[in-house]
Every structure is written in structure tokens, then in C-alpha cells.
PDB file of C-alpha atoms and ligand atoms in Angstrom:
ATOM      1  CA  MET A   1     -25.054 -10.151 -13.869  1.00 46.00           C
ATOM      2  CA  THR A   2     -27.245  -7.079 -13.700  1.00 45.00           C
ATOM      3  CA  THR A   3     -27.132  -4.795 -16.681  1.00 45.00           C
ATOM      4  CA  THR A   4     -28.435  -1.362 -17.364  1.00 45.00           C
ATOM      5  CA  THR A   5     -28.618   0.807 -20.453  1.00 45.00           C
ATOM      6  CA  PRO A   6     -27.201   4.249 -19.803  1.00 51.00           C
ATOM      7  CA  ILE A   7     -26.954   5.078 -23.459  1.00 51.00           C
ATOM      8  CA  ALA A   8     -29.377   3.616 -25.988  1.00 48.00           C
ATOM      9  CA  GLY A   9     -28.173   0.289 -27.262  1.00 44.00           C
ATOM     10  CA  ARG A  10     -25.295   0.023 -24.795  1.00 51.00           C
ATOM     11  CA  ALA A  11     -25.561  -2.444 -21.938  1.00 54.00           C
ATOM     12  CA  THR A  12     -22.931  -2.259 -19.227  1.00 72.00           C
ATOM     13  CA  ALA A  13     -22.398  -4.268 -16.069  1.00 92.00           C
ATOM     14  CA  VAL A  14     -22.782  -2.458 -12.774  1.00 95.00           C
ATOM     15  CA  ALA A  15     -19.621  -2.292 -10.657  1.00 97.00           C
ATOM     16  CA  ALA A  16     -21.314  -0.699  -7.641  1.00 97.00           C
ATOM     17  CA  ARG A  17     -24.840   0.313  -6.802  1.00 97.00           C
ATOM     18  CA  ALA A  18     -26.466   2.355  -4.026  1.00 98.00           C
ATOM     19  CA  SER A  19     -30.213   1.860  -3.628  1.00 98.00           C
ATOM     20  CA  ASP A  20     -32.295   4.217  -1.492  1.00 98.00           C
ATOM     21  CA  LEU A  21     -29.178   4.931   0.514  1.00 98.00           C
ATOM     22  CA  SER A  22     -29.577   7.176   3.533  1.00 98.00           C
ATOM     23  CA  LYS A  23     -27.054   8.276   6.106  1.00 98.00           C
ATOM     24  CA  VAL A  24     -28.054  10.276   9.160  1.00 97.00           C
ATOM     25  CA  TYR A  25     -25.497  11.676  11.573  1.00 95.00           C
ATOM     26  CA  GLY A  26     -26.444  12.460  15.181  1.00 92.00           C
ATOM     27  CA  GLN A  27     -29.882  12.669  16.772  1.00 90.00           C
ATOM     28  CA  GLY A  28     -32.618  15.136  17.593  1.00 90.00           C
ATOM     29  CA  GLU A  29     -31.755  18.781  17.009  1.00 90.00           C
ATOM     30  CA  THR A  30     -28.223  18.068  15.891  1.00 92.00           C
ATOM     31  CA  GLN A  31     -29.324  15.465  13.351  1.00 94.00           C
ATOM     32  CA  VAL A  32     -27.834  15.829   9.884  1.00 95.00           C
ATOM     33  CA  VAL A  33     -29.238  13.925   6.889  1.00 97.00           C
ATOM     34  CA  ALA A  34     -26.050  13.559   4.863  1.00 97.00           C
ATOM     35  CA  LEU A  35     -27.613  11.197   2.297  1.00 98.00           C
ATOM     36  CA  ASP A  36     -31.316  11.165   1.546  1.00 98.00           C
ATOM     37  CA  ARG A  37     -32.439   8.040  -0.329  1.00 98.00           C
ATOM     38  CA  VAL A  38     -29.741   8.133  -2.983  1.00 98.00           C
ATOM     39  CA  SER A  39     -29.948   5.572  -5.786  1.00 98.00           C
ATOM     40  CA  VAL A  40     -27.082   5.453  -8.245  1.00 98.00           C
ATOM     41  CA  ASP A  41     -25.229   2.920 -10.396  1.00 97.00           C
ATOM     42  CA  PHE A  42     -21.514   3.055 -11.150  1.00 97.00           C
ATOM     43  CA  ARG A  43     -20.928   1.079 -14.329  1.00 96.00           C
ATOM     44  CA  GLN A  44     -17.902  -1.004 -15.210  1.00 96.00           C
ATOM     45  CA  ALA A  45     -15.157   0.623 -17.214  1.00 96.00           C
ATOM     46  CA  GLU A  46     -16.614   4.082 -16.663  1.00 97.00           C
ATOM     47  CA  LEU A  47     -15.129   7.125 -14.987  1.00 98.00           C
ATOM     48  CA  THR A  48     -17.809   8.859 -12.918  1.00 98.00           C
ATOM     49  CA  ALA A  49     -17.303  12.230 -11.263  1.00 98.00           C
ATOM     50  CA  ILE A  50     -19.385  13.239  -8.230  1.00 98.00           C
ATOM     51  CA  MET A  51     -19.874  16.967  -7.817  1.00 97.00           C
ATOM     52  CA  GLY A  52     -21.884  19.250  -5.566  1.00 95.00           C
ATOM     53  CA  PRO A  53     -21.489  22.031  -3.011  1.00 93.00           C
ATOM     54  CA  SER A  54     -19.485  21.544   0.181  1.00 92.00           C
ATOM     55  CA  GLY A  55     -21.549  19.491   2.634  1.00 94.00           C
ATOM     56  CA  SER A  56     -23.785  18.007  -0.071  1.00 96.00           C
ATOM     57  CA  GLY A  57     -22.774  14.453   0.875  1.00 97.00           C
ATOM     58  CA  LYS A  58     -20.142  13.568  -1.741  1.00 96.00           C
ATOM     59  CA  SER A  59     -17.606  12.074   0.655  1.00 94.00           C
ATOM     60  CA  THR A  60     -20.337  10.377   2.657  1.00 96.00           C
ATOM     61  CA  LEU A  61     -21.709   8.731  -0.488  1.00 97.00           C
ATOM     62  CA  MET A  62     -18.291   7.537  -1.496  1.00 96.00           C
ATOM     63  CA  HIS A  63     -17.396   6.258   1.962  1.00 94.00           C
ATOM     64  CA  CYS A  64     -20.670   4.376   2.258  1.00 96.00           C
ATOM     65  CA  VAL A  65     -20.436   2.788  -1.191  1.00 96.00           C
ATOM     66  CA  ALA A  66     -16.778   1.886  -0.560  1.00 95.00           C
ATOM     67  CA  GLY A  67     -17.617   0.141   2.709  1.00 93.00           C
ATOM     68  CA  LEU A  68     -15.622   2.656   4.755  1.00 91.00           C
ATOM     69  CA  ASP A  69     -18.653   3.950   6.633  1.00 93.00           C
ATOM     70  CA  SER A  70     -21.921   2.471   7.823  1.00 94.00           C
ATOM     71  CA  PHE A  71     -25.256   3.730   6.473  1.00 96.00           C
ATOM     72  CA  SER A  72     -28.631   4.252   8.127  1.00 97.00           C
ATOM     73  CA  SER A  73     -30.906   2.589   5.558  1.00 97.00           C
ATOM     74  CA  GLY A  74     -30.997   1.365   2.002  1.00 98.00           C
ATOM     75  CA  SER A  75     -28.451  -0.951   0.424  1.00 98.00           C
ATOM     76  CA  VAL A  76     -25.074  -0.956  -1.295  1.00 98.00           C
ATOM     77  CA  ARG A  77     -23.697  -3.534  -3.660  1.00 96.00           C
ATOM     78  CA  ILE A  78     -20.140  -3.982  -4.926  1.00 96.00           C
ATOM     79  CA  GLY A  79     -20.374  -6.337  -7.905  1.00 93.00           C
ATOM     80  CA  ASP A  80     -22.856  -8.968  -6.735  1.00 92.00           C
ATOM     81  CA  THR A  81     -22.091  -8.564  -3.034  1.00 95.00           C
ATOM     82  CA  GLU A  82     -24.498  -6.756  -0.701  1.00 96.00           C
ATOM     83  CA  LEU A  83     -22.402  -4.843   1.844  1.00 96.00           C
ATOM     84  CA  GLY A  84     -25.164  -4.971   4.443  1.00 92.00           C
ATOM     85  CA  SER A  85     -24.983  -8.781   4.509  1.00 92.00           C
ATOM     86  CA  LEU A  86     -21.280  -8.824   5.437  1.00 94.00           C
ATOM     87  CA  LYS A  87     -19.707  -9.217   8.856  1.00 94.00           C
ATOM     88  CA  ASP A  88     -16.870  -6.827   9.754  1.00 92.00           C
ATOM     89  CA  LYS A  89     -14.139  -9.271   8.758  1.00 94.00           C
ATOM     90  CA  GLN A  90     -15.794  -9.993   5.399  1.00 95.00           C
ATOM     91  CA  LEU A  91     -16.214  -6.279   4.772  1.00 95.00           C
ATOM     92  CA  THR A  92     -12.534  -5.668   5.506  1.00 92.00           C
ATOM     93  CA  LYS A  93     -11.587  -8.447   3.092  1.00 92.00           C
ATOM     94  CA  LEU A  94     -13.885  -7.084   0.368  1.00 93.00           C
ATOM     95  CA  ARG A  95     -12.407  -3.613   0.791  1.00 92.00           C
ATOM     96  CA  ARG A  96      -8.928  -5.020   0.587  1.00 89.00           C
ATOM     97  CA  ASP A  97      -9.542  -7.305  -2.386  1.00 89.00           C
ATOM     98  CA  LYS A  98     -12.024  -5.391  -4.539  1.00 92.00           C
ATOM     99  CA  ILE A  99     -11.620  -1.716  -3.845  1.00 95.00           C
ATOM    100  CA  GLY A 100      -8.839   0.795  -4.475  1.00 93.00           C
ATOM    101  CA  PHE A 101      -8.642   4.198  -2.827  1.00 92.00           C
ATOM    102  CA  ILE A 102      -6.968   7.453  -3.755  1.00 91.00           C
ATOM    103  CA  PHE A 103      -7.200  10.203  -1.171  1.00 83.00           C
ATOM    104  CA  GLN A 104      -6.625  13.920  -1.410  1.00 78.00           C
ATOM    105  CA  ALA A 105      -3.667  13.687   0.945  1.00 80.00           C
ATOM    106  CA  PHE A 106      -1.896  10.810  -0.841  1.00 75.00           C
ATOM    107  CA  ASN A 107      -1.721   8.725   2.399  1.00 85.00           C
ATOM    108  CA  LEU A 108       1.663   7.260   1.616  1.00 92.00           C
ATOM    109  CA  LEU A 109       3.831   5.762   4.358  1.00 93.00           C
ATOM    110  CA  PRO A 110       6.920   7.979   4.733  1.00 93.00           C
ATOM    111  CA  THR A 111       9.323   5.187   5.719  1.00 95.00           C
ATOM    112  CA  LEU A 112       8.542   3.080   2.652  1.00 95.00           C
ATOM    113  CA  THR A 113       9.878   3.564  -0.870  1.00 96.00           C
ATOM    114  CA  ALA A 114       7.540   4.346  -3.765  1.00 96.00           C
ATOM    115  CA  LEU A 115       7.531   0.685  -4.829  1.00 95.00           C
ATOM    116  CA  GLU A 116       6.889  -0.552  -1.295  1.00 95.00           C
ATOM    117  CA  ASN A 117       3.999   1.916  -0.978  1.00 94.00           C
ATOM    118  CA  ILE A 118       2.537   0.655  -4.264  1.00 94.00           C
ATOM    119  CA  THR A 119       2.608  -2.986  -3.230  1.00 94.00           C
ATOM    120  CA  LEU A 120       1.686  -2.385   0.429  1.00 92.00           C
ATOM    121  CA  PRO A 121      -2.011  -3.366   0.216  1.00 87.00           C
ATOM    122  CA  MET A 122      -1.100  -6.609  -1.542  1.00 90.00           C
ATOM    123  CA  ASP A 123       1.721  -7.279   0.948  1.00 90.00           C
ATOM    124  CA  ILE A 124      -0.732  -6.818   3.823  1.00 86.00           C
ATOM    125  CA  ALA A 125      -3.173  -9.150   2.120  1.00 84.00           C
ATOM    126  CA  GLY A 126      -0.397 -11.700   1.589  1.00 88.00           C
ATOM    127  CA  ARG A 127      -0.959 -11.575  -2.157  1.00 88.00           C
ATOM    128  CA  LYS A 128       1.748 -11.710  -4.767  1.00 89.00           C
ATOM    129  CA  ALA A 129       1.760  -8.860  -7.238  1.00 86.00           C
ATOM    130  CA  ASP A 130       1.260  -9.746 -10.880  1.00 90.00           C
ATOM    131  CA  LYS A 131       4.706  -8.538 -12.029  1.00 92.00           C
ATOM    132  CA  GLU A 132       3.752  -7.835 -15.594  1.00 90.00           C
ATOM    133  CA  TRP A 133       0.686  -5.871 -14.536  1.00 88.00           C
ATOM    134  CA  LEU A 134       2.645  -3.992 -11.889  1.00 92.00           C
ATOM    135  CA  ASN A 135       5.272  -2.983 -14.450  1.00 92.00           C
ATOM    136  CA  SER A 136       2.661  -1.755 -16.899  1.00 85.00           C
ATOM    137  CA  VAL A 137       0.954   0.287 -14.165  1.00 87.00           C
ATOM    138  CA  ILE A 138       4.274   1.776 -13.049  1.00 91.00           C
ATOM    139  CA  GLY A 139       5.152   2.510 -16.672  1.00 86.00           C
ATOM    140  CA  MET A 140       1.772   4.131 -17.270  1.00 81.00           C
ATOM    141  CA  VAL A 141       2.169   6.535 -14.345  1.00 84.00           C
ATOM    142  CA  GLY A 142       5.807   7.201 -15.297  1.00 86.00           C
ATOM    143  CA  LEU A 143       7.445   6.175 -12.036  1.00 91.00           C
ATOM    144  CA  ALA A 144       9.931   3.582 -13.240  1.00 92.00           C
ATOM    145  CA  ASP A 145      12.945   5.737 -12.277  1.00 94.00           C
ATOM    146  CA  ARG A 146      11.505   6.829  -8.910  1.00 95.00           C
ATOM    147  CA  LEU A 147      10.717   3.468  -7.335  1.00 96.00           C
ATOM    148  CA  SER A 148      13.389   3.574  -4.641  1.00 97.00           C
ATOM    149  CA  HIS A 149      12.554   7.148  -3.579  1.00 97.00           C
ATOM    150  CA  ARG A 150      10.656   7.830  -0.380  1.00 96.00           C
ATOM    151  CA  PRO A 151       7.563  10.104  -0.445  1.00 95.00           C
ATOM    152  CA  THR A 152       9.499  13.123   0.945  1.00 94.00           C
ATOM    153  CA  GLN A 153      11.855  12.819  -2.051  1.00 96.00           C
ATOM    154  CA  LEU A 154       8.959  13.040  -4.510  1.00 94.00           C
ATOM    155  CA  SER A 155       6.927  16.007  -5.734  1.00 90.00           C
ATOM    156  CA  GLY A 156       3.222  16.229  -4.898  1.00 88.00           C
ATOM    157  CA  GLY A 157       2.296  15.055  -8.378  1.00 87.00           C
ATOM    158  CA  GLN A 158       4.697  12.118  -8.161  1.00 90.00           C
ATOM    159  CA  GLN A 159       3.323  11.172  -4.742  1.00 92.00           C
ATOM    160  CA  GLN A 160      -0.194  11.150  -6.100  1.00 88.00           C
ATOM    161  CA  ARG A 161       0.973   9.024  -9.031  1.00 90.00           C
ATOM    162  CA  VAL A 162       2.305   6.526  -6.449  1.00 94.00           C
ATOM    163  CA  ALA A 163      -1.159   6.576  -4.847  1.00 93.00           C
ATOM    164  CA  VAL A 164      -2.810   5.993  -8.267  1.00 90.00           C
ATOM    165  CA  ALA A 165      -0.431   3.085  -8.977  1.00 92.00           C
ATOM    166  CA  ARG A 166      -1.124   1.655  -5.520  1.00 94.00           C
ATOM    167  CA  ALA A 167      -4.863   1.754  -6.210  1.00 92.00           C
ATOM    168  CA  LEU A 168      -4.455   0.125  -9.636  1.00 90.00           C
ATOM    169  CA  ALA A 169      -1.835  -2.460  -8.634  1.00 91.00           C
ATOM    170  CA  SER A 170      -4.211  -5.051  -7.210  1.00 86.00           C
ATOM    171  CA  LYS A 171      -6.674  -4.743 -10.154  1.00 86.00           C
ATOM    172  CA  PRO A 172      -9.586  -3.761  -7.894  1.00 92.00           C
ATOM    173  CA  GLU A 173     -13.135  -3.966  -9.207  1.00 92.00           C
ATOM    174  CA  ILE A 174     -13.549  -0.280  -8.506  1.00 96.00           C
ATOM    175  CA  ILE A 175     -11.367   2.668  -7.493  1.00 96.00           C
ATOM    176  CA  PHE A 176     -12.717   5.550  -5.415  1.00 96.00           C
ATOM    177  CA  GLY A 177     -10.964   8.897  -5.235  1.00 95.00           C
ATOM    178  CA  ASP A 178     -11.982  11.776  -2.949  1.00 93.00           C
ATOM    179  CA  GLU A 179     -10.655  14.861  -4.708  1.00 92.00           C
ATOM    180  CA  PRO A 180      -7.621  12.916  -5.957  1.00 90.00           C
ATOM    181  CA  THR A 181      -6.209  16.025  -7.612  1.00 89.00           C
ATOM    182  CA  GLY A 182      -7.307  18.504  -4.949  1.00 86.00           C
ATOM    183  CA  ASN A 183      -3.743  19.077  -3.697  1.00 82.00           C
ATOM    184  CA  LEU A 184      -2.054  19.224  -7.071  1.00 83.00           C
ATOM    185  CA  ASP A 185      -1.191  22.075  -9.419  1.00 85.00           C
ATOM    186  CA  SER A 186      -3.124  22.028 -12.662  1.00 87.00           C
ATOM    187  CA  ARG A 187      -0.374  20.310 -14.664  1.00 86.00           C
ATOM    188  CA  SER A 188       0.179  17.471 -12.155  1.00 84.00           C
ATOM    189  CA  GLY A 189      -3.591  17.232 -11.761  1.00 88.00           C
ATOM    190  CA  ALA A 190      -4.050  16.860 -15.501  1.00 91.00           C
ATOM    191  CA  GLU A 191      -1.448  14.086 -15.544  1.00 86.00           C
ATOM    192  CA  VAL A 192      -3.090  12.137 -12.745  1.00 87.00           C
ATOM    193  CA  LEU A 193      -6.534  12.567 -14.362  1.00 93.00           C
ATOM    194  CA  GLY A 194      -5.063  11.396 -17.674  1.00 92.00           C
ATOM    195  CA  PHE A 195      -3.762   8.240 -15.983  1.00 87.00           C
ATOM    196  CA  LEU A 196      -7.083   7.572 -14.377  1.00 92.00           C
ATOM    197  CA  ARG A 197      -8.885   8.033 -17.688  1.00 94.00           C
ATOM    198  CA  ASN A 198      -6.338   5.762 -19.432  1.00 90.00           C
ATOM    199  CA  SER A 199      -6.875   3.094 -16.808  1.00 90.00           C
ATOM    200  CA  VAL A 200     -10.591   3.231 -17.653  1.00 94.00           C
ATOM    201  CA  ARG A 201     -10.121   3.310 -21.434  1.00 92.00           C
ATOM    202  CA  GLU A 202      -7.220   0.898 -21.790  1.00 86.00           C
ATOM    203  CA  LEU A 203      -7.499  -1.381 -18.775  1.00 84.00           C
ATOM    204  CA  GLY A 204     -11.266  -1.371 -18.286  1.00 91.00           C
ATOM    205  CA  GLN A 205     -10.883  -0.039 -14.745  1.00 93.00           C
ATOM    206  CA  THR A 206     -13.944   1.459 -13.012  1.00 97.00           C
ATOM    207  CA  VAL A 207     -13.309   4.780 -11.276  1.00 97.00           C
ATOM    208  CA  VAL A 208     -15.504   7.046  -9.156  1.00 98.00           C
ATOM    209  CA  MET A 209     -14.034  10.364  -8.075  1.00 97.00           C
ATOM    210  CA  VAL A 210     -15.272  13.329  -6.111  1.00 96.00           C
ATOM    211  CA  THR A 211     -14.185  16.694  -7.467  1.00 95.00           C
ATOM    212  CA  HIS A 212     -14.970  20.393  -7.180  1.00 93.00           C
ATOM    213  CA  ASP A 213     -13.263  21.193 -10.444  1.00 95.00           C
ATOM    214  CA  PRO A 214     -15.227  21.318 -13.746  1.00 96.00           C
ATOM    215  CA  VAL A 215     -11.992  20.734 -15.675  1.00 96.00           C
ATOM    216  CA  ALA A 216     -11.341  17.533 -13.684  1.00 96.00           C
ATOM    217  CA  ALA A 217     -14.991  16.470 -14.112  1.00 97.00           C
ATOM    218  CA  ALA A 218     -14.606  16.826 -17.889  1.00 97.00           C
ATOM    219  CA  TYR A 219     -12.278  13.803 -17.829  1.00 97.00           C
ATOM    220  CA  ALA A 220     -15.218  11.685 -16.688  1.00 98.00           C
ATOM    221  CA  ASP A 221     -17.717   9.769 -18.802  1.00 97.00           C
ATOM    222  CA  ARG A 222     -20.486  11.028 -16.574  1.00 97.00           C
ATOM    223  CA  VAL A 223     -20.987  13.562 -13.809  1.00 98.00           C
ATOM    224  CA  VAL A 224     -23.447  13.016 -10.990  1.00 97.00           C
ATOM    225  CA  PHE A 225     -24.519  16.148  -9.076  1.00 97.00           C
ATOM    226  CA  LEU A 226     -25.454  16.055  -5.398  1.00 97.00           C
ATOM    227  CA  ALA A 227     -27.213  18.735  -3.391  1.00 95.00           C
ATOM    228  CA  ASP A 228     -28.403  18.354   0.200  1.00 96.00           C
ATOM    229  CA  GLY A 229     -27.792  14.630   0.172  1.00 97.00           C
ATOM    230  CA  ARG A 230     -29.739  13.961  -3.007  1.00 97.00           C
ATOM    231  CA  ILE A 231     -28.854  13.389  -6.618  1.00 97.00           C
ATOM    232  CA  VAL A 232     -30.203  16.368  -8.504  1.00 95.00           C
ATOM    233  CA  ASP A 233     -28.745  15.909 -11.989  1.00 95.00           C
ATOM    234  CA  GLU A 234     -26.367  13.963 -14.179  1.00 95.00           C
ATOM    235  CA  VAL A 235     -24.493  14.732 -17.373  1.00 95.00           C
ATOM    236  CA  TYR A 236     -23.022  12.284 -19.861  1.00 96.00           C
ATOM    237  CA  GLY A 237     -19.953  13.200 -21.898  1.00 96.00           C
ATOM    238  CA  PRO A 238     -19.316  16.343 -19.847  1.00 97.00           C
ATOM    239  CA  THR A 239     -17.175  19.260 -20.916  1.00 97.00           C
ATOM    240  CA  ALA A 240     -15.787  21.824 -18.478  1.00 96.00           C
ATOM    241  CA  ASP A 241     -18.270  24.349 -19.923  1.00 96.00           C
ATOM    242  CA  SER A 242     -21.331  22.113 -19.619  1.00 95.00           C
ATOM    243  CA  VAL A 243     -20.397  21.234 -16.052  1.00 95.00           C
ATOM    244  CA  LEU A 244     -19.807  24.872 -15.148  1.00 94.00           C
ATOM    245  CA  ASP A 245     -23.203  25.709 -16.657  1.00 92.00           C
ATOM    246  CA  ARG A 246     -24.979  23.166 -14.460  1.00 91.00           C
ATOM    247  CA  MET A 247     -23.123  24.410 -11.392  1.00 88.00           C
ATOM    248  CA  LYS A 248     -24.266  27.958 -12.159  1.00 86.00           C
ATOM    249  CA  GLN A 249     -27.885  26.777 -12.524  1.00 83.00           C
ATOM    250  CA  PHE A 250     -27.755  25.141  -9.085  1.00 76.00           C
ATOM    251  CA  ASP A 251     -26.245  28.276  -7.564  1.00 72.00           C
ATOM    252  CA  ALA A 252     -29.002  30.394  -9.136  1.00 70.00           C
ATOM    253  CA  LYS A 253     -31.696  28.020  -7.849  1.00 66.00           C
ATOM    254  CA  GLY A 254     -30.094  28.043  -4.401  1.00 60.00           C
ATOM    255  CA  ARG A 255     -30.319  31.842  -4.299  1.00 60.00           C
ATOM    256  CA  THR A 256     -33.938  32.090  -5.459  1.00 54.00           C
ATOM    257  CA  SER A 257     -35.415  29.320  -3.269  1.00 50.00           C
TER     258      SER A 257
HETATM  259  N1  ATP B 301     -18.954  12.531  11.356  1.00 66.71           N
HETATM  260  C1  ATP B 301     -19.936  13.402  11.118  1.00 66.71           C
HETATM  261  N2  ATP B 301     -20.766  13.784  12.092  1.00 66.71           N
HETATM  262  C2  ATP B 301     -21.779  14.646  11.852  1.00 66.71           C
HETATM  263  N3  ATP B 301     -22.033  15.197  10.646  1.00 66.71           N
HETATM  264  C3  ATP B 301     -21.225  14.859   9.633  1.00 66.71           C
HETATM  265  C4  ATP B 301     -20.133  13.943   9.802  1.00 66.71           C
HETATM  266  N4  ATP B 301     -19.517  13.806   8.606  1.00 66.71           N
HETATM  267  C5  ATP B 301     -20.176  14.586   7.735  1.00 66.71           C
HETATM  268  N5  ATP B 301     -21.210  15.213   8.362  1.00 66.71           N
HETATM  269  C6  ATP B 301     -22.170  16.132   7.723  1.00 66.71           C
HETATM  270  O1  ATP B 301     -22.765  15.438   6.630  1.00 66.71           O
HETATM  271  C7  ATP B 301     -22.931  16.322   5.510  1.00 66.71           C
HETATM  272  C8  ATP B 301     -22.243  15.769   4.302  1.00 66.71           C
HETATM  273  O2  ATP B 301     -20.848  15.771   4.532  1.00 66.71           O
HETATM  274  P1  ATP B 301     -19.780  15.321   3.431  1.00 66.71           P
HETATM  275  O3  ATP B 301     -18.466  15.236   4.090  1.00 66.71           O
HETATM  276  O4  ATP B 301     -20.289  14.081   2.793  1.00 66.71           O
HETATM  277  O5  ATP B 301     -19.841  16.517   2.397  1.00 66.71           O
HETATM  278  P2  ATP B 301     -19.013  16.772   1.053  1.00 66.71           P
HETATM  279  O6  ATP B 301     -19.998  16.949  -0.025  1.00 66.71           O
HETATM  280  O7  ATP B 301     -17.960  15.716   0.913  1.00 66.71           O
HETATM  281  O8  ATP B 301     -18.344  18.184   1.365  1.00 66.71           O
HETATM  282  P3  ATP B 301     -16.895  18.769   0.949  1.00 66.71           P
HETATM  283  O9  ATP B 301     -17.011  19.216  -0.453  1.00 66.71           O
HETATM  284  O10 ATP B 301     -16.728  19.954   1.884  1.00 66.71           O
HETATM  285  O11 ATP B 301     -15.860  17.712   1.191  1.00 66.71           O
HETATM  286  C9  ATP B 301     -22.406  17.682   5.979  1.00 66.71           C
HETATM  287  O12 ATP B 301     -23.481  18.485   6.406  1.00 66.71           O
HETATM  288  C10 ATP B 301     -21.497  17.330   7.136  1.00 66.71           C
HETATM  289  O13 ATP B 301     -21.440  18.386   8.072  1.00 66.71           O
HETATM  290 MG1   MG B 302     -15.873  15.757   1.008  1.00 66.71          MG
END
């Protein structure tokens, strides 16, 4: 397995890697280079935040690495599997078996109960849930007494906790979240971020999340900054202040260039 040394003396396996990844939308005058030769590793059992101005390519990067969107050039690997080498069916299977998603808008099915929503991806895949694991995930997100409720009977924070549990339930190799706390008040957001961080610390889960919020980014082990489709900086062990500082620097550069 490939290893890398982010911090001196510490070798960690790579859960996902983008190499020279480019994504171009449209042609000619309307062409948009959403990703411009991005190379980045997401290491196992780390929580990485992706930040950057609106339109900088955060969602595009996540969708390409998660196999939800095609890319124009370069390569993407999940574990040891090159996405570019997969046929559609194989890609669908890899997404289903190895990747968890948490979206800004929860994406729960209204006619299903909380528990049914949590186990839905595994039910679709015809896989049996590991009961013990499922119970520990449900316990961790504090939903044990809400399992028979439907999404409309749950608060926003509770709905997002269902989405977090759903992503964790199948023990995916990596979880991607696009602004997973974007629709939550700060308290519910802090809860969901706490669960995500616990899943990394205690369960060894790998998580990559896009966020605009320096406070949310401070939950991460590392923050990667994008601007105009390129990685322009990264910070290890971020605090809300250090992230805010970097954001201000980029804003200042943007105004002077
Ligand atoms: N389907 C599409 N067709 C054409 N251009 C697109 C498409 N999707 C995204 N883009 C463009 O690609 C660039 C990157 O978009 P992306 O959605 O990745 O940004 P983002 O960093 O996630 O922004 P935000 O913070 O607003 O969500 C933007 O300039 C956007 O307009
Ligand atoms: Mg986006």
C-alpha cells in the first residue's frame, strides 16, 4: 500500500488520491476550467476540510474524487483502485461499497423511517447490516429513540445525524460531505462535526468535507485551500483563527492582483 509522510515520522495510508486532475466544463468561449491539475492525497483516519471561495472548484473536486462526476484528465484513486479504469457498473459498485456521502440537503427519503433511511444503501446493495456496528453508530449520533420517526418529524440537526449515520453504517473507506453542516444552526452543526470527528478518532473513518466555515474547518486535521481550480495552500492542525487568517490573506491577494 502506498504511504506518505504528512508529518515527520508519521506514515499513513492514502484513502483517496487525485493526481494532476483537471475538469473542464463546456467549450470555446464558454469553457470553464473548474479544476486545473490538482494533486492531493486524503489519508486514512484523517478529517480533511476543503475550503475556498465560491466557484473555486470544491464541489467539483469532491464529485470527481468520489466517482460522481467524470474528469477531463489526470487520475483518481480510491484505495488501490483507479477510477479511470472502471466501467460504469464497476464505478457504481465502488461508490456503493466504498464511499459514503453526506449532502447539505440531507437527501433523506420522506416515506422511510430514520432507521430505514440509515440502512437504505445497504438494503439496495443487498448487504446485511452489521448489527453491532449499526447500534454503535446510532448510539454515537444519539438517534436511538428516533429510529421510527420519518424525516418530517425530525429537526434539521436530527435529519443530518441520520445522514451521518447512513454514511457511516456501511463502514465505507471514505466519507465525503459537501457542506454537511451548511443548513444547520451552530449548535446542531457542532454536534454533527463532533460526530464526524469522533468517527475519525475512534473508528478510524476517513472523512473529506467541503465547508465555508472556519469554525467547522477547525474540527479537521488538515485544511486544503482551493482558488480558481488549484490548491493554493494547506494547514495542519487548524484553528478557526488560523483558517480565518489564511482566508483573509487570499482575499487581500485577490484584491491586489
Ligand atoms: N455543470 C456545470 N457546467 C458548467 N460549469 C460548471 C458546472 N458545474 C460547475 N461549473 C463551474 O465550475 C466552477 C467550479 O464550480 P464548483 O461547483 O466546483 O464550485 P464550489 O467551489 O463548490 O463553489 P460553491 O462554494 O459556490 O459551492 C465554477 O466556475 C462553476 O460555475
Ligand atoms: Mg460547492
